[in-house]
XYZ file of C-alpha atoms in Angstrom:
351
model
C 50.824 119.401 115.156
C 48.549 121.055 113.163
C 48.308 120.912 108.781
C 49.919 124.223 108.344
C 53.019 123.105 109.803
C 54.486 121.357 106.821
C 57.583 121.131 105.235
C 56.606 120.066 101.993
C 55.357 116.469 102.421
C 57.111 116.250 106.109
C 55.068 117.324 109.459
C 57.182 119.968 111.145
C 57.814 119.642 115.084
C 59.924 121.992 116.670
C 62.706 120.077 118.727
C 61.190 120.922 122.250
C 58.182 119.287 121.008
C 60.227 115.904 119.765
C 61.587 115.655 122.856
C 64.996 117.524 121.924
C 67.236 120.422 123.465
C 65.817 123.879 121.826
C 69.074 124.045 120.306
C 69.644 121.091 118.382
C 69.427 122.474 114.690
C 72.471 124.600 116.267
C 74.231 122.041 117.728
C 74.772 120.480 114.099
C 75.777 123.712 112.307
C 78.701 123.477 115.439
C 79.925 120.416 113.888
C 79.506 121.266 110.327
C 82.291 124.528 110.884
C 83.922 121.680 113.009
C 87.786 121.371 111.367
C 87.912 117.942 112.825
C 85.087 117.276 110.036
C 84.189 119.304 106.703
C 82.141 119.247 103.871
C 78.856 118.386 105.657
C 76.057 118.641 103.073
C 73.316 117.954 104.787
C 71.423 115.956 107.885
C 68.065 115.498 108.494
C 65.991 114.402 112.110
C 62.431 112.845 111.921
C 61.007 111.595 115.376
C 57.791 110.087 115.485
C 57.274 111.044 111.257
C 57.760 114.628 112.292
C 60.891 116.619 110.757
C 62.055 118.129 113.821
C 65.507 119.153 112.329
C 66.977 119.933 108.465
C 69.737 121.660 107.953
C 71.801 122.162 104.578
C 75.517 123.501 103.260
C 77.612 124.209 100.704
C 80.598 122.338 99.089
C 82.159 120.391 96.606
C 80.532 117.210 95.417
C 80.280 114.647 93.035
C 77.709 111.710 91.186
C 79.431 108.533 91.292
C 82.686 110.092 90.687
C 81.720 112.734 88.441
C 82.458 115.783 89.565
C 79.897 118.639 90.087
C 81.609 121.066 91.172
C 80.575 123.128 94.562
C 77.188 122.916 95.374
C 74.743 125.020 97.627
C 72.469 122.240 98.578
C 68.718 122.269 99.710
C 65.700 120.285 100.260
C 65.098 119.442 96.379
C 68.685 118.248 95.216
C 68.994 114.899 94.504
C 72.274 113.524 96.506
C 74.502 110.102 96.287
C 73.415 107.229 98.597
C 76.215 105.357 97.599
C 76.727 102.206 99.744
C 73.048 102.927 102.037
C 71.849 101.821 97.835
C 72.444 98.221 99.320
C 70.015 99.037 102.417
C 67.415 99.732 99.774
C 67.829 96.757 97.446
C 67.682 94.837 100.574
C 64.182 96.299 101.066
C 63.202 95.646 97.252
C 64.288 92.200 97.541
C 61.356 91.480 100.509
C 58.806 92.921 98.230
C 60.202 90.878 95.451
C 59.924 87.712 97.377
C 56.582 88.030 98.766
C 55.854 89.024 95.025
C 56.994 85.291 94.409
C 59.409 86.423 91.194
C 62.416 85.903 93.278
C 63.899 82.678 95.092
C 63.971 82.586 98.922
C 67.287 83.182 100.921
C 67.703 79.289 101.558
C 67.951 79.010 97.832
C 71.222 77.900 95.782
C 72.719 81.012 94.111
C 73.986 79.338 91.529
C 70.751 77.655 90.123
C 69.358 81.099 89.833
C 72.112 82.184 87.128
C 72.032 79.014 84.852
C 73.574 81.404 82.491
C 76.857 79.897 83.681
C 76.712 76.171 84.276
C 80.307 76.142 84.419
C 80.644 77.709 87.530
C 78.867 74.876 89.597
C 81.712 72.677 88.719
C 82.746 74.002 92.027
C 81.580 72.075 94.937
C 81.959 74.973 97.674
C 79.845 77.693 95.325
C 77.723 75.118 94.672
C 76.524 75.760 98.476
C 76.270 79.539 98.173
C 72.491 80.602 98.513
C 70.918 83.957 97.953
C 70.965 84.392 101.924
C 74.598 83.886 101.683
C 74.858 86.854 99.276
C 72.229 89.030 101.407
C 74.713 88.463 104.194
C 77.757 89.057 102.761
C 79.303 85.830 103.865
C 79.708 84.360 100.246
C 83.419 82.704 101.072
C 84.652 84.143 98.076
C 87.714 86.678 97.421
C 86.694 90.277 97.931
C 88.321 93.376 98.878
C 86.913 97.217 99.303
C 89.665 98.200 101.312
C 91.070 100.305 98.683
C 89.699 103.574 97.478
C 87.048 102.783 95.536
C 88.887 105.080 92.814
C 91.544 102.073 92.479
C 91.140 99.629 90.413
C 91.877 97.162 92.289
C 89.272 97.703 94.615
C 87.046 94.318 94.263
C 83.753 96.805 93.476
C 85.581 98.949 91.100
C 87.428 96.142 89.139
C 83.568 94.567 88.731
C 82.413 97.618 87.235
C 85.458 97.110 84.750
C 84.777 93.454 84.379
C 82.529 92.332 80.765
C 80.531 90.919 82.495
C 80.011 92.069 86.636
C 77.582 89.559 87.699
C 80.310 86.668 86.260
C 82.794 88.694 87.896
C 80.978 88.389 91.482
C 79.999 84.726 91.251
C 83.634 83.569 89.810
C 85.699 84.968 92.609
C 88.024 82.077 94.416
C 86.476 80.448 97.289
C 88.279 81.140 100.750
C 85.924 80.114 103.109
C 83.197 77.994 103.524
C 80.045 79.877 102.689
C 78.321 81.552 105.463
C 81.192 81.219 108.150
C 83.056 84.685 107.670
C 81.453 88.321 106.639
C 83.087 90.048 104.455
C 81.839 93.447 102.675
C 81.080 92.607 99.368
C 79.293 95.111 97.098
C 79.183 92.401 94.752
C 76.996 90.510 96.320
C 74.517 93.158 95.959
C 75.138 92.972 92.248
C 73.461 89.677 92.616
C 70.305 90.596 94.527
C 69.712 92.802 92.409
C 70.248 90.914 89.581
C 67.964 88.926 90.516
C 65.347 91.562 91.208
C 65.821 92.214 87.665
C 65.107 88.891 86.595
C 61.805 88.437 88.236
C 60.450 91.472 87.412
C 61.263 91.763 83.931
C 62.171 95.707 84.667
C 65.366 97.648 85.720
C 66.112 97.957 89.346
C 65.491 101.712 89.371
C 61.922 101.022 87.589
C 61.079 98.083 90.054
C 62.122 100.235 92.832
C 59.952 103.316 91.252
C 56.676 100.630 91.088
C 56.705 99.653 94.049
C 59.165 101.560 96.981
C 59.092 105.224 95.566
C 55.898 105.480 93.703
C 53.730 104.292 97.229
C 56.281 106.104 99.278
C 55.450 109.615 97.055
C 58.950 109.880 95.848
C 59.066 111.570 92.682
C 62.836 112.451 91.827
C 65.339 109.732 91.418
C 68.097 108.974 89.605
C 70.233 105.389 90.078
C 73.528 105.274 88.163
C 74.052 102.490 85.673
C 77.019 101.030 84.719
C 78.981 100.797 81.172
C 76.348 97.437 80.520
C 73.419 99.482 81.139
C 72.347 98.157 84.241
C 71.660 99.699 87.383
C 74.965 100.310 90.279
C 73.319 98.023 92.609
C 75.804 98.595 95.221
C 76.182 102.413 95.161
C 74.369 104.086 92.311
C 71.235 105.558 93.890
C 70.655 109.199 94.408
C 67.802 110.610 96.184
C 66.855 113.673 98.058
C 67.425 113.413 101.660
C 63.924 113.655 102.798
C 63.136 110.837 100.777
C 65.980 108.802 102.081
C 63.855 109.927 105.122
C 60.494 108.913 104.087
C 62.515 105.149 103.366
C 63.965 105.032 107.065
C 60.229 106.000 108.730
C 58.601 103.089 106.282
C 61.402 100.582 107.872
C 60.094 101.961 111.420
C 56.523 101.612 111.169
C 57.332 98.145 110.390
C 57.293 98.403 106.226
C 53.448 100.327 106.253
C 53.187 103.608 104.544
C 49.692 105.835 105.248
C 48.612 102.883 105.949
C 49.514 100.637 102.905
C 51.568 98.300 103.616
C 54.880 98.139 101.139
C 57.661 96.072 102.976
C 56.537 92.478 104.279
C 56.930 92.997 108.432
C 58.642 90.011 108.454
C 61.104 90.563 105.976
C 62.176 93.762 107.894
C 62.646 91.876 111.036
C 64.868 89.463 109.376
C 66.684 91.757 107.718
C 67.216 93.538 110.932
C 68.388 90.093 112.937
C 71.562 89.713 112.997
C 72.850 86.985 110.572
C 76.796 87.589 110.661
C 79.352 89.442 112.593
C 81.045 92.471 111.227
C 83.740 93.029 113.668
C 82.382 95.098 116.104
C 78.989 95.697 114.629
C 76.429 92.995 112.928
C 75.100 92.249 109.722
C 71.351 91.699 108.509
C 69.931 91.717 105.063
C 72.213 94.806 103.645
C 71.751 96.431 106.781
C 74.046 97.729 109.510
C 72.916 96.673 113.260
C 74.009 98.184 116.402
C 74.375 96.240 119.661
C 71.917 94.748 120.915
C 69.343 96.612 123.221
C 68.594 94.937 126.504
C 64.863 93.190 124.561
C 67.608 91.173 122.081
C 66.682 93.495 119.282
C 69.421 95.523 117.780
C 69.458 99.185 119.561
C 69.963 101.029 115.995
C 69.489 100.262 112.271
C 71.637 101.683 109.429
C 73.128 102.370 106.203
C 76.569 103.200 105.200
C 77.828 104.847 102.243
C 81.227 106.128 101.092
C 81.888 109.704 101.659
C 79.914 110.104 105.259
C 76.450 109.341 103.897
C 74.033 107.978 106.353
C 70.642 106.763 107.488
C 70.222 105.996 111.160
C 67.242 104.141 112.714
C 66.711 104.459 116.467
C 63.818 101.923 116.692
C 62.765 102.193 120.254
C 63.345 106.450 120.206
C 61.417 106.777 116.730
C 63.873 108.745 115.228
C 65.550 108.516 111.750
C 68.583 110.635 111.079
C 69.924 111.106 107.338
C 73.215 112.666 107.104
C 74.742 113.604 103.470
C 78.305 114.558 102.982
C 80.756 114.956 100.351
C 83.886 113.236 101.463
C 84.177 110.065 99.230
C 86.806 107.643 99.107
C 88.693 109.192 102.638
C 89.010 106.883 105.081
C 87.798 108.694 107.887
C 84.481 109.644 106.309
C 82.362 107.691 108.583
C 83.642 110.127 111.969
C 81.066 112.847 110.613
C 77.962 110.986 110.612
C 78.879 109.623 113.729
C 79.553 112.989 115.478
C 76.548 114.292 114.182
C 74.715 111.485 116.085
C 76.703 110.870 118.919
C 77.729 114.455 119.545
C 74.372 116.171 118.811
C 71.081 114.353 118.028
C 71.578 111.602 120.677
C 72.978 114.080 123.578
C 70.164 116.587 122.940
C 67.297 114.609 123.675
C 65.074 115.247 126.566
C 62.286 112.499 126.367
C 63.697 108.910 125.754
């Protein structure tokens, strides 16, 4: 691979030189005119920190519910992360900790919000601790199973709420913490609440320091709410081939050129599995396959409303970002999955 063949920042490989069919930048323009699917933006394949694939469209989109009409998209638009937002505040949080300006996951929750000493009146959140809230498994009321336009959707009503990080702490306990998963973008209020708190700066600043600044990402936008503060859950937007640049850091084991950002052990907690999420597991804000036949998960991801993805194939190298415009439908995930199941995994030659 020689200097010359750059796109932008990104090495170029050509597929047969990844390991891939010849035709694998076709094979995902199939399934974006597939009418099973629609409204592909864009997806992205890096093996070995070479793009070997990048493809974009055009069609209707939105920021955070805002709409922005119909887009032509390309390699320098900034695009919604939504939910794969929690993937990367579970990523600031291990560079806050081994900073030392945030408490570790065996820590009570509660004592890090004394803010609202009422709350530990409660005997069962008085044994919540910030790994319980990393995990998801919190024991406390929460439902996202409604459109996230409805406002009773648990996220949505939060964003409503006076006060959201109240709101996530002073739902009714159901369960005892840490014995039942369930998806709670609240809970990533929290962590990065708490990133706020140690570092004296917003999340999107903290995460410009010291993830996108070292990583050379330049454009960013994340989406505050009507308090000011940063969408924790869902409010990041980034170009795809920085989402990129964020998946081949977690690869190469949190080092970047050779600096290291992300403590290597923090990424292999955050991609054991701590909880069960039905048919997939749960790490630090992070998606995990089953298990390969070494123990270790057999792919990494992020999920985010409206078919976004990033996919981490740790023993193949590869990273695939896919961005879409489908929000709040229920069947948004089958895109991203065709486009890895039905054309980046199939085409490879060299496993």
């Amino acid at each position: 691979m020689t200097a010359a063949r750059q796109a932008g920042e990104w090495p170029v490989a050509t597929p047969a030189e990844a390991g891939f069919a010849p035709d694998l930048e076709a094979r995902i323009d199939a399934l974006a005119a597939d009418p099973r699917f629609g409204n592909l933006h864009s997806a992205l394949v890096v093996r070995d920190g070479a793009l070997v694939a990048e493809r974009y469209y055009e069609g209707p989109d939105e920021a955070w519910g805002r709409p922005l009409g119909t887009r032509r998209f390309g390699p320098d638009d900034l695009h919604d992360l939504r939910s794969v937002s929690k993937s990367v505040v579970g990523l600031l949080y291990g560079i806050a900790l081994a900073e030392g300006i945030v408490a570790p996951p065996d820590a009570p929750l509660l004592a890090q919000f004394p803010e609202y000493p009422d709350l530990a009146d409660d005997p069962v959140r008085r044994r919540m601790t910030v790994g319980h809230a990393l995990t998801m498994t919190l024991g406390t009321a929460w439902d996202e199973g409604l459109s996230y336009a409805d406002p009773r959707n648990s996220e949505h009503a939060m964003e409503l709420a006076d006060d959201r990080y109240r709101y996530a702490l002073d739902r009714p306990s159901v369960d005892e913490p840490g014995r039942k998963w369930t998806y709670n973008g609240g809970a990533t209020a929290l962590i990065g609440r708490l990133i706020v708190k140690g570092s004296g700066q917003s999340l999107h600043e903290y995460a410009e320091s010291r993830l996108f600044g070292p990583l050379g990402i330049r454009a960013s936008e994340w989406i505050r709410g009507r308090d000011g503060d940063c969408i924790a859950a869902s409010g990041l937007r980034l170009r795809p081939r920085d989402l990129a640049r964020i998946g081949r850091l977690a690869l190469d084991g949190g080092v970047w050129q050779g600096e290291r950002i992300v403590p290597a052990d923090w990424l292999a907690a955050s991609f054991r599995a701590h909880a069960s999420a039905g048919e997939l597991d749960y790490g630090y804000q992070w998606w995990l396959g089953p298990p390969a036949p070494d123990g270790r998960p057999g792919w990494v991801a992020g999920f985010g409303n409206g078919g976004q993805r990033l996919f981490l194939a740790p023993r193949l190298g590869l990273v695939v970002v896919v961005m879409a415009g489908n929000y709040n439908q229920p069947d948004a995930w089958k895109l991203p999955v065709a486009i890895i199941t039905e054309a980046v995994l199939p085409a490879l030659t060299r496993r």
